[in-house]
Coordinates of C-alpha atoms in Angstrom, one line a residue:
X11 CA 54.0 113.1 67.1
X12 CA 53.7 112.7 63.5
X13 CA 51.2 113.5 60.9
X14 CA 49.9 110.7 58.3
X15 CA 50.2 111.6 54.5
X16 CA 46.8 112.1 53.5
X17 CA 45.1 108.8 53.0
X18 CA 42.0 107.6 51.2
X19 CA 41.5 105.3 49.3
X20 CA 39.5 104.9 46.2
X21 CA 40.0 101.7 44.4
X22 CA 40.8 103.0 41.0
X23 CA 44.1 101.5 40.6
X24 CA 47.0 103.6 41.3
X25 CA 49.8 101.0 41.2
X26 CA 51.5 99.3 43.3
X27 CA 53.2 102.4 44.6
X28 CA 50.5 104.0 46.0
X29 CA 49.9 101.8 49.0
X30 CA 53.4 102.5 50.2
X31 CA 52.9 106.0 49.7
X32 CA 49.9 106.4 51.6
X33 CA 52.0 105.2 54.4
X34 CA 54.5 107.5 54.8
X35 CA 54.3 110.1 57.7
X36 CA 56.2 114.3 58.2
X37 CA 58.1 113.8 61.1
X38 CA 57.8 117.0 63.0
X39 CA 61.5 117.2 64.4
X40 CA 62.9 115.7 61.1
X41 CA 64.9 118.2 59.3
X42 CA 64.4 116.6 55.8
X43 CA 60.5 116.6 56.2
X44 CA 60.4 120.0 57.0
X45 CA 61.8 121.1 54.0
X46 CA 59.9 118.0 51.8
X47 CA 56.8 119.7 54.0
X48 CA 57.3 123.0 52.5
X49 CA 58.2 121.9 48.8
X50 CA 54.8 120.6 49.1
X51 CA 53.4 123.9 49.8
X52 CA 55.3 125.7 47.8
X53 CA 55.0 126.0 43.9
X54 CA 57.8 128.3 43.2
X55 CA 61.5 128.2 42.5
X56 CA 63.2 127.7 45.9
X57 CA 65.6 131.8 45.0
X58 CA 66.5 132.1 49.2
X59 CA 68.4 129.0 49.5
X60 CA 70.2 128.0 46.0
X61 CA 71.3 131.8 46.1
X62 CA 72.8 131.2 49.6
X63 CA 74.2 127.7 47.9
X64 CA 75.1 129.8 44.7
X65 CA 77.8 131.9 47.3
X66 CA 78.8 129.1 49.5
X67 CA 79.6 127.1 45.7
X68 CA 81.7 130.5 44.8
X69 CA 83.2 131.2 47.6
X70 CA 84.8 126.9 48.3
X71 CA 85.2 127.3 44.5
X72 CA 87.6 129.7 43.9
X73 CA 90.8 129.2 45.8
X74 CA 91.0 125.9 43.2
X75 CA 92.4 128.3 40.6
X76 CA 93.2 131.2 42.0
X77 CA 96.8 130.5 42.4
X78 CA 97.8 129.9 37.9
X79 CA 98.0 133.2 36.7
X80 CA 100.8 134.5 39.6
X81 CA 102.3 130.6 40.9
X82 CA 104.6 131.1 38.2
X83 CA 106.1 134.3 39.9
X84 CA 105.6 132.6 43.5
X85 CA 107.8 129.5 42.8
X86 CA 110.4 133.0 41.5
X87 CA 110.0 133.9 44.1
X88 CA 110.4 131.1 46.7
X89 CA 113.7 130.6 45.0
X90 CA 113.0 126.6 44.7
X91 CA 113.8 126.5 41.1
X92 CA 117.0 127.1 40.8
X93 CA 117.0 128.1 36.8
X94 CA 114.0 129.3 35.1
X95 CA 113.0 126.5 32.9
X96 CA 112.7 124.4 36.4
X97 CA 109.7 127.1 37.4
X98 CA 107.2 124.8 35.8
X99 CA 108.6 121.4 37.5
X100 CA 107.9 122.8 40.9
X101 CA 104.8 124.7 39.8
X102 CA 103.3 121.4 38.8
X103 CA 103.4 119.9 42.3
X104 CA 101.8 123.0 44.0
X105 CA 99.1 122.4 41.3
X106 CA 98.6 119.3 42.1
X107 CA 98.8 118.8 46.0
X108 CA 95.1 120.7 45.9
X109 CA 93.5 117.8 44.5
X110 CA 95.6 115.1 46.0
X111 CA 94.0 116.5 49.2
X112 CA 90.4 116.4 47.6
X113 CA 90.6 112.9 46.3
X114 CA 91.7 111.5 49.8
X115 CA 88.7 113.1 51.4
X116 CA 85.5 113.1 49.2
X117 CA 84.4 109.7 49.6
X118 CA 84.7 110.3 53.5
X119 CA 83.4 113.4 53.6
X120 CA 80.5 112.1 51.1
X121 CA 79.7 109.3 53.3
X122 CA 79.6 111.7 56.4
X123 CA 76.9 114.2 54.5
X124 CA 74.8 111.1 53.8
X125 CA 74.9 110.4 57.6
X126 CA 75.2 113.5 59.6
X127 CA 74.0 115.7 56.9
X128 CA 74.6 118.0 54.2
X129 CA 75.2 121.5 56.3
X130 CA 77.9 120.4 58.7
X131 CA 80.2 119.1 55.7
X132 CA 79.0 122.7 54.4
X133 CA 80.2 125.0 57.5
X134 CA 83.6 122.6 57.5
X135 CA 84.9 123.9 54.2
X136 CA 83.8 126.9 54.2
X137 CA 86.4 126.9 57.5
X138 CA 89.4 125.2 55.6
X139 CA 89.2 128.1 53.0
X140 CA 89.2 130.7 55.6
X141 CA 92.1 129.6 57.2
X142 CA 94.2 127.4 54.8
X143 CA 93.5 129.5 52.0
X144 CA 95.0 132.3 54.2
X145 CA 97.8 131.0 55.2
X146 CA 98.8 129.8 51.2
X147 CA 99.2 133.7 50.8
X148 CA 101.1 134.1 53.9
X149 CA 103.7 131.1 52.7
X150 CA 107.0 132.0 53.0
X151 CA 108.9 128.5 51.8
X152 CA 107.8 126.3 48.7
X153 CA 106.8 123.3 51.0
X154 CA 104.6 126.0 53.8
X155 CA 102.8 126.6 50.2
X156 CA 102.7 122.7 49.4
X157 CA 101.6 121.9 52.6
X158 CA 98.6 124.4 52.5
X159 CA 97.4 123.6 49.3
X160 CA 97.2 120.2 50.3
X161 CA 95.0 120.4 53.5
X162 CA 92.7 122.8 51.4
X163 CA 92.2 119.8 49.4
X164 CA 91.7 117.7 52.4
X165 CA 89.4 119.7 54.5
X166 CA 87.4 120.5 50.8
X167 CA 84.5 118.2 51.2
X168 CA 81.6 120.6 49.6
X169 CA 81.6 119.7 45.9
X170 CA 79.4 116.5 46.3
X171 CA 77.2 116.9 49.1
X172 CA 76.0 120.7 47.7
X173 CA 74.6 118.7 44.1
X174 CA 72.4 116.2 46.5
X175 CA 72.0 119.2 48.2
X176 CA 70.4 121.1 45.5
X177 CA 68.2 118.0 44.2
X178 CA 66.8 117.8 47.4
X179 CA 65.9 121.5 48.4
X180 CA 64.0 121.5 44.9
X181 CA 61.0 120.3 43.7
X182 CA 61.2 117.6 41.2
X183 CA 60.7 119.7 38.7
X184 CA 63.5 122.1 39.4
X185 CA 66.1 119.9 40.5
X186 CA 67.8 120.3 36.7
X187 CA 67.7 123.8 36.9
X188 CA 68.8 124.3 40.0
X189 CA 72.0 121.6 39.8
X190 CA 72.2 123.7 36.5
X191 CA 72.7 127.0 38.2
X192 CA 75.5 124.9 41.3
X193 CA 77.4 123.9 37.7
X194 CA 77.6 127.4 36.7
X195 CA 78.4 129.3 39.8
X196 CA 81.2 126.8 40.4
X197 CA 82.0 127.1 36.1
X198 CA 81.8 131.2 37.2
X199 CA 84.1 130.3 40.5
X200 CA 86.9 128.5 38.6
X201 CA 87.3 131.9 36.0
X202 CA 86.7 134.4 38.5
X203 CA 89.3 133.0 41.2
X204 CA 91.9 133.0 38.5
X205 CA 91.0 136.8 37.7
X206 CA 91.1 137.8 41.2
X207 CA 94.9 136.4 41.7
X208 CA 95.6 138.0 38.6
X209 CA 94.8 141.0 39.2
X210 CA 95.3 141.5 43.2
X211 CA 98.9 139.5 43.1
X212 CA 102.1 141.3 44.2
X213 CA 100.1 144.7 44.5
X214 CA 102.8 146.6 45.9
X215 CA 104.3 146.6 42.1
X216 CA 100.6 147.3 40.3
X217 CA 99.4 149.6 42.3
X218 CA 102.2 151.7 44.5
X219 CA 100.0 154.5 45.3
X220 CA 97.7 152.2 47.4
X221 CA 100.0 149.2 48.9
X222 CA 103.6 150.1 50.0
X223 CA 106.8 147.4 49.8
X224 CA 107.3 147.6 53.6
X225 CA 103.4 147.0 54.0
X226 CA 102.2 143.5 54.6
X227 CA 101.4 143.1 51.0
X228 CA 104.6 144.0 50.1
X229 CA 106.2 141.6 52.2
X230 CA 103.6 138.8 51.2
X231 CA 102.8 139.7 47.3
X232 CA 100.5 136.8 47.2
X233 CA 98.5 137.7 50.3
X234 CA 95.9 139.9 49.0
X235 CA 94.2 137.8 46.7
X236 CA 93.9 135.1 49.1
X237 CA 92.7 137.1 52.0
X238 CA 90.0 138.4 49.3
X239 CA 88.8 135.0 49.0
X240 CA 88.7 134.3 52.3
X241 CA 86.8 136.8 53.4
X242 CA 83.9 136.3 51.2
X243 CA 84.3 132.9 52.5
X244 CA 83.6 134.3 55.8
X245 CA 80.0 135.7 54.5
X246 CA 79.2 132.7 52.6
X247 CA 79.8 130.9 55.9
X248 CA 77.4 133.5 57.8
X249 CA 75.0 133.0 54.7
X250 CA 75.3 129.2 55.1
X251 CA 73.5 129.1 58.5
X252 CA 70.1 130.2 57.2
X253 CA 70.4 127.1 54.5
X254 CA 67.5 124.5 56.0
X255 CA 69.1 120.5 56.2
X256 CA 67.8 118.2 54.2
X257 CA 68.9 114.5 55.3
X258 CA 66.2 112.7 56.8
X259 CA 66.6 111.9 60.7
X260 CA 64.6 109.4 61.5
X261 CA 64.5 105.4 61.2
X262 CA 61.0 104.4 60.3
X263 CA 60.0 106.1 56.9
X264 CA 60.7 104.5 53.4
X265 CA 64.6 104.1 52.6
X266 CA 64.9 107.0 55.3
X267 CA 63.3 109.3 52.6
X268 CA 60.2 111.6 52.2
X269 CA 56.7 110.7 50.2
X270 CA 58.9 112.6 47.0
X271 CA 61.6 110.2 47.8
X272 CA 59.5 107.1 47.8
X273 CA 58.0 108.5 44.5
X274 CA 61.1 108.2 42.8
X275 CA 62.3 105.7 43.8
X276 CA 59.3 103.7 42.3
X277 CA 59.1 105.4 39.2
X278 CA 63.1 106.6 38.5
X279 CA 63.8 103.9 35.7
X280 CA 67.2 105.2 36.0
X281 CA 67.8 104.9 40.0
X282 CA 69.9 101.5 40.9
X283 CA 68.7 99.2 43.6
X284 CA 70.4 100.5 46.6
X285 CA 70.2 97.9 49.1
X286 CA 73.6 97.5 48.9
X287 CA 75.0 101.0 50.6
X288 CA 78.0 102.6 49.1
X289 CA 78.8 99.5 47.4
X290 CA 76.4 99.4 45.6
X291 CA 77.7 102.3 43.2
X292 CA 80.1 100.4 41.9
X293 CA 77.8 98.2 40.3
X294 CA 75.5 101.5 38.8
X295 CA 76.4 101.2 35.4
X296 CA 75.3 104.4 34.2
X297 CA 76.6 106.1 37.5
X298 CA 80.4 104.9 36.7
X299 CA 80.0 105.6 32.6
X300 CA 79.1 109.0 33.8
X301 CA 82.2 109.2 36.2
X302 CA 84.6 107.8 33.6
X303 CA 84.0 110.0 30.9
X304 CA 83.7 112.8 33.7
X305 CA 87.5 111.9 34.9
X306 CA 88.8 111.9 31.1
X307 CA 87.1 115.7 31.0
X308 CA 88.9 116.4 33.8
X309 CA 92.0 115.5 33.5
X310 CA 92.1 117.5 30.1
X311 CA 90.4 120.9 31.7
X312 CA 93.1 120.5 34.6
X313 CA 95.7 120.4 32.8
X314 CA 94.3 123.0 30.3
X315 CA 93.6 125.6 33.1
X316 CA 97.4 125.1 34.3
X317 CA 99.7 125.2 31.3
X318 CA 97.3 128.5 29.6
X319 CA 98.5 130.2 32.4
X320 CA 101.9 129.3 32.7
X321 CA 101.6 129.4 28.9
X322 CA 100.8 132.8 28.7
X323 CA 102.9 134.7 31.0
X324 CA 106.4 132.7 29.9
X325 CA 108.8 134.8 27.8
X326 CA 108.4 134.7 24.0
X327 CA 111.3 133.4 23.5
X328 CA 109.8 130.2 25.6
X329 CA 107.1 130.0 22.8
X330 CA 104.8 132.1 25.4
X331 CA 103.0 135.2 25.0
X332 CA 105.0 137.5 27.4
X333 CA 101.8 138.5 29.3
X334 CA 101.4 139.8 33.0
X335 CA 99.2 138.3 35.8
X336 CA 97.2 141.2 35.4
X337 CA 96.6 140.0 31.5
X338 CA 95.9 137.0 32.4
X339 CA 93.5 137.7 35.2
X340 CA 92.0 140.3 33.0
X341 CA 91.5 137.7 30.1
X342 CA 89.6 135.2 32.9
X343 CA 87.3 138.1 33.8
X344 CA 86.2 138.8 30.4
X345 CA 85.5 134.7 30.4
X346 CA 83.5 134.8 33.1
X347 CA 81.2 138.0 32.2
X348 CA 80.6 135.6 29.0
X349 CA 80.5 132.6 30.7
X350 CA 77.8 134.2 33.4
X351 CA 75.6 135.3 30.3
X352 CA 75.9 132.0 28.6
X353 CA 74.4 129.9 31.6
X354 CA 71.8 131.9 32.0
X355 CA 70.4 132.8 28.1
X356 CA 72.1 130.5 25.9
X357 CA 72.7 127.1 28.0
X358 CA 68.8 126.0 28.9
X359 CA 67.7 126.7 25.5
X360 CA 71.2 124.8 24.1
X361 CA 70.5 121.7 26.9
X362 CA 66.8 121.3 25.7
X363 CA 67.2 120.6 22.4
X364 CA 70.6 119.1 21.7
X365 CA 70.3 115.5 23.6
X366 CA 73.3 115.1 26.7
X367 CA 75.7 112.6 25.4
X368 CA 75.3 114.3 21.3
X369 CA 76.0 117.2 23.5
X370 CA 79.3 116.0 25.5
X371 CA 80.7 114.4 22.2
X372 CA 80.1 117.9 19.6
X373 CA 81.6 119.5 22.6
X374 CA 85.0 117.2 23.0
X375 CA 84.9 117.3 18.7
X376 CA 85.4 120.7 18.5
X377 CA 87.7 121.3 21.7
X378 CA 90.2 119.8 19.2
X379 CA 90.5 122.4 16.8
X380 CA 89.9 125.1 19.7
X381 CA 93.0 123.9 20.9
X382 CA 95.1 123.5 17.4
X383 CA 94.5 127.4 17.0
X384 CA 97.1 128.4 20.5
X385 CA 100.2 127.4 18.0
X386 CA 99.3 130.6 15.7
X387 CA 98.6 132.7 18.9
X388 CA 102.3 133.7 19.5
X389 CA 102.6 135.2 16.2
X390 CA 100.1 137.7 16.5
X391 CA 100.1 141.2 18.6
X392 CA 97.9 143.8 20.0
X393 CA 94.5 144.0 20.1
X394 CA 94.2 141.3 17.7
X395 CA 96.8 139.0 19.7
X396 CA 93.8 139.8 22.9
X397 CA 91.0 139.9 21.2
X398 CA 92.1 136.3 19.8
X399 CA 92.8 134.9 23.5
X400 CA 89.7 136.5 24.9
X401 CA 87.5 134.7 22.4
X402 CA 89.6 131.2 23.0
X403 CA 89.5 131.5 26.5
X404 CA 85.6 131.8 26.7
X405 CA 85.0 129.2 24.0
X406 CA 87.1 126.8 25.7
X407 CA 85.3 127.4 29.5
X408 CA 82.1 127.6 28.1
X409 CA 82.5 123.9 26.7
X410 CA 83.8 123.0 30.1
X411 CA 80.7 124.0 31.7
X412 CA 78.4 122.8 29.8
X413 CA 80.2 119.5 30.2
X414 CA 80.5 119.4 34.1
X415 CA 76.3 120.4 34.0
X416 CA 75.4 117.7 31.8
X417 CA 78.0 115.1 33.9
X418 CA 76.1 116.1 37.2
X419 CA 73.1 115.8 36.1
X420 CA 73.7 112.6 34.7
X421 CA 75.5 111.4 37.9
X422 CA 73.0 112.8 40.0
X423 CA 69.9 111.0 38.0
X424 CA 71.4 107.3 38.2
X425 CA 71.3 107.3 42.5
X426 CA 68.7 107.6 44.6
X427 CA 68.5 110.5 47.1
X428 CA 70.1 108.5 50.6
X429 CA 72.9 107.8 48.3
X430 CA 73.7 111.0 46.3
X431 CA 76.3 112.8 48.5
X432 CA 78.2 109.1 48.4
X433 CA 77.8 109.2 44.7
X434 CA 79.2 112.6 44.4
X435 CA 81.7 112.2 46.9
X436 CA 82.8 109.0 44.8
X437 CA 82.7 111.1 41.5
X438 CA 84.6 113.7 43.3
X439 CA 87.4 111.3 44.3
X440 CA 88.3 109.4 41.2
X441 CA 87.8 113.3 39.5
X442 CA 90.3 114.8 41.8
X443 CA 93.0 111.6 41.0
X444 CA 93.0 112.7 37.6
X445 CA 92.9 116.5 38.4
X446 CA 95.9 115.9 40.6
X447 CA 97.8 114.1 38.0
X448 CA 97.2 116.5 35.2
X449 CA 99.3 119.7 36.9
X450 CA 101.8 117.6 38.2
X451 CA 102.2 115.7 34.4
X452 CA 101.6 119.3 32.5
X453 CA 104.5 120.7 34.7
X454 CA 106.7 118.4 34.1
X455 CA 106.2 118.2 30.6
X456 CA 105.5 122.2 30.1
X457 CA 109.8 122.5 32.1
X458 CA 110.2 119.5 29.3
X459 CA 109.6 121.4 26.5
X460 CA 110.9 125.3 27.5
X461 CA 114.5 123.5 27.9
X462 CA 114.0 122.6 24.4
X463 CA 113.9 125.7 22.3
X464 CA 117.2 125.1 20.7
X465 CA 117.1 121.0 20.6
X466 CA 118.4 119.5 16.9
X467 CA 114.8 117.4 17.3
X468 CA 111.6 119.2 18.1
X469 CA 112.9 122.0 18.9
X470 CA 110.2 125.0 20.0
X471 CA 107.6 122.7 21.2
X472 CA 106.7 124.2 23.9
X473 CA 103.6 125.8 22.4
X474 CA 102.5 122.8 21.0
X475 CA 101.9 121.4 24.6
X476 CA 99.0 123.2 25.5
X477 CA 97.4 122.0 21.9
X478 CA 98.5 118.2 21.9
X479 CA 98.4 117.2 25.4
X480 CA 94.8 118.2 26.0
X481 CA 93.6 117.3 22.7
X482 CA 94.8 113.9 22.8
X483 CA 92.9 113.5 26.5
X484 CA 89.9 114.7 24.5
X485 CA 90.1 112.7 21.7
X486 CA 90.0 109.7 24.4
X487 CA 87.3 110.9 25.9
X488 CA 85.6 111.1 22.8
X489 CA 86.3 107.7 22.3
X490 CA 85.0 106.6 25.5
X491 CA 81.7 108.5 25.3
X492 CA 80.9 106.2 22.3
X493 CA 81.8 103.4 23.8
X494 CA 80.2 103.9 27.2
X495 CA 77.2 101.9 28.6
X496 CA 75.3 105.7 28.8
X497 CA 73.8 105.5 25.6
X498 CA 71.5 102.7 26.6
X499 CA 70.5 105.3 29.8
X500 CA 67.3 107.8 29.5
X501 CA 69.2 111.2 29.1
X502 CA 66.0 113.4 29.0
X503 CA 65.8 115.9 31.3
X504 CA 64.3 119.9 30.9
X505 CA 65.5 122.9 32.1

């Protein structure tokens, strides 16, 4: 039995709209009209349910980077390389076989949240880290660690149903903030993971008094941080049962949506016509601008987040800093204290007044010279050699952030909600191509350049890849971002 939307009628006028609305019914055993139900009654901020998605988006986000600041010292280890300079060819393919995985998947595993719903494609990855993630620490042979990187990637379907699923357990009005606060938590997951391998990698040797060489630890110096991981995955996967569904279960309602969803659907200037399904996205100009520029940004932060560390810990004498995985994790924990205070006091008040796309394009502007200052770092020392890292490091992740909110939001504005998770999941795919590339190129290039230090012609350029590299993606992006069909889209939005 179901109960009609409060009807009525008064001739005034309402619109077209109104008619339709009137008709649609709560379905009592319909998942999604239970929680559209209580958005209705409730006025406030929805805290139980985007803080159980803000620990299931941490927890499937950080194995992603975990692995940079210690692979270097796991491909050593492995003894695939066989001289050093090849450490960074091989490291580049581990890198990479994480998002191969991902962009294989996404689509599929969007397309299966849009059918079966958001919470089973939830529990699934949540699942793949627990055990895949696992057994990456537990890999004893380069292609064991290849292998498991790769069916993390596969079995990783989270990324775009979780944004549908955060527009659709708000209220319209909170739907920015809270794919706002699913931005930062995976922004704080992507600095965090890397902290966590830097500092819990090969423990035995940082911390004898507590883990022993014959213990398993010892044996596996690459377990710990991964078994960390994976067993807060474990209690974001108990957390993840109390989250409500949200997909609508029933056949005879508006566009399988709610009254909310039928509202905006007729008022959304920026939703596309979905009659056409999936394929239909490819014909949502502002959806594919968005995803365009998004893949450029990519591809840049990728290969960024790769060669910094490999950057960092190689051997002066390689045009590196000389630093430990402990420095390095250390550096992407002071990030992400910063990063956690800039989402939550600078970022609304930054995303309200400064309008999306003038904000993408300052962003990508000054990345540039952000970038140009690494060639000076290895000439410096002490605490003004880490105070000068710190301060890069947080600059640069904050301007990632703020990019991936404002893309998601943008994304997630130019669909309607039956065709979100597909969006995403599309988004996600064509992201994860260009996130695979960039390791695999930045490797390659990064093993390029160490073997060069004494070349007659550009010698000592090794530096100068984590500067030019990126900053030539981001002056296409740039590029693109003024060129792209977005700037005819309506971009306001509040936090």
């Amino acid at each position: 039995m179901s109960d009609d939307a409060p009807g009525g009628g008064g001739g005034s006028g309402g619109g077209a709209a109104e008619p339709l609305l009137k008709k649609a019914r709560y379905h009592p055993n319909c998942p999604g009209c239970r929680v559209d139900r209580r958005k209705e009654e409730r006025e406030g901020f929805p805290f139980t349910e985007l803080s159980c998605m803000w620990l299931v988006t941490i927890c499937s986000t950080l194995p992603i980077q975990s692995l940079f600041p210690f692979l270097y010292f796991m491909i050593r280890d492995l003894h695939i390389a066989k001289e050093e300079e090849d450490i960074g060819f091989y490291a580049g393919f581990v890198g990479a076989s994480y998002m191969c995985g991902r962009a294989l998947s996404s689509v599929i595993w969007g397309v299966v949240a849009d059918k079966y719903g958001r919470k089973p494609v939830l529990v699934i990855t949540l699942f793949s880290v627990i055990i895949f993630n696992t057994l990456f620490g537990l890999s004893s042979s380069y292609w064991m660690a290849l292998a498991t990187r790769g069916l993390l990637g596969l079995f990783s379907g989270m990324l775009g149903p979780i944004k549908a699923y955060a527009t659709e357990v708000s209220r319209k009005e909170h739907s920015h903030l809270a794919l706002s606060l699913i931005s930062s938590s995976r922004g704080i997951g992507l600095i965090v993971g890397p902290a966590i391998g830097g500092y819990l990698a090969q423990p035995a040797d940082k911390y004898p008094g507590i883990f022993s060489q014959n213990s398993i630890f010892g044996r596996f110096p690459y377990f710990l941080p991964c078994l960390c991981i994976s067993l807060l995955a474990i209690a974001a996967l108990i957390a993840c049962f109390w989250l409500p569904e949200t997909l609508h279960k029933h056949k005879d309602t508006i566009s399988n949506n709610s009254v909310e969803a039928a509202e905006e659907s007729l008022s959304d200037p920026n939703a596309e016509e979905n009659c056409g399904g999936c394929l239909s996205l490819f014909t949502n100009g502002p959806l594919i601008s968005a995803i365009t520029v998004y893949c450029i940004f990519s591809l840049q932060d990728m290969a960024y987040a790769e060669v910094f560390s490999l950057w960092a810990v190689s051997d002066r004498k390689y045009g590196g800093l000389s630093f430990s995985s402990q420095d390095v994790g250390s550096i992407l924990a002071t990030s992400g204290l910063f990063l956690l205070i800039y989402q939550i006091l600078i970022f609304p008040s930054v995303a309200k007044s400064i309008e999306p796309i003038a904000l993408v394009r300052t962003i990508a502007i000054l990345t540039i010279p952000l970038l140009s200052s690494y060639s000076f770092m290895p000439a410096l020392s002490g605490f003004f050699l880490q105070l000068v890292v710190n301060c890069a490091s947080f600059l640069k992740n904050a301007f990632s952030v703020t990019t991936i909110t404002v893309f998601n939001i943008l994304m997630n504005d130019a669909v309607s909600q039956d065709l979100r998770a597909s969006a995403n999941g599309l988004s996600v795919t064509l992201m994860s191509i260009f996130k695979a590339i960039a390791p695999a190129i930045a490797g390659v290039i990064f093993s390029w350049a160490q073997r060069r230090q004494t070349a007659p012609f550009l010698p000592e350029v090794q530096v100068q890849i984590v500067i030019y590299i990126p900053s030539i993606w981001k002056c296409g992006s740039v590029l693109t971002s003024f060129e792209s069909p977005m700037r005819n889209f309506d971009y306001s939005f509040h936090l």
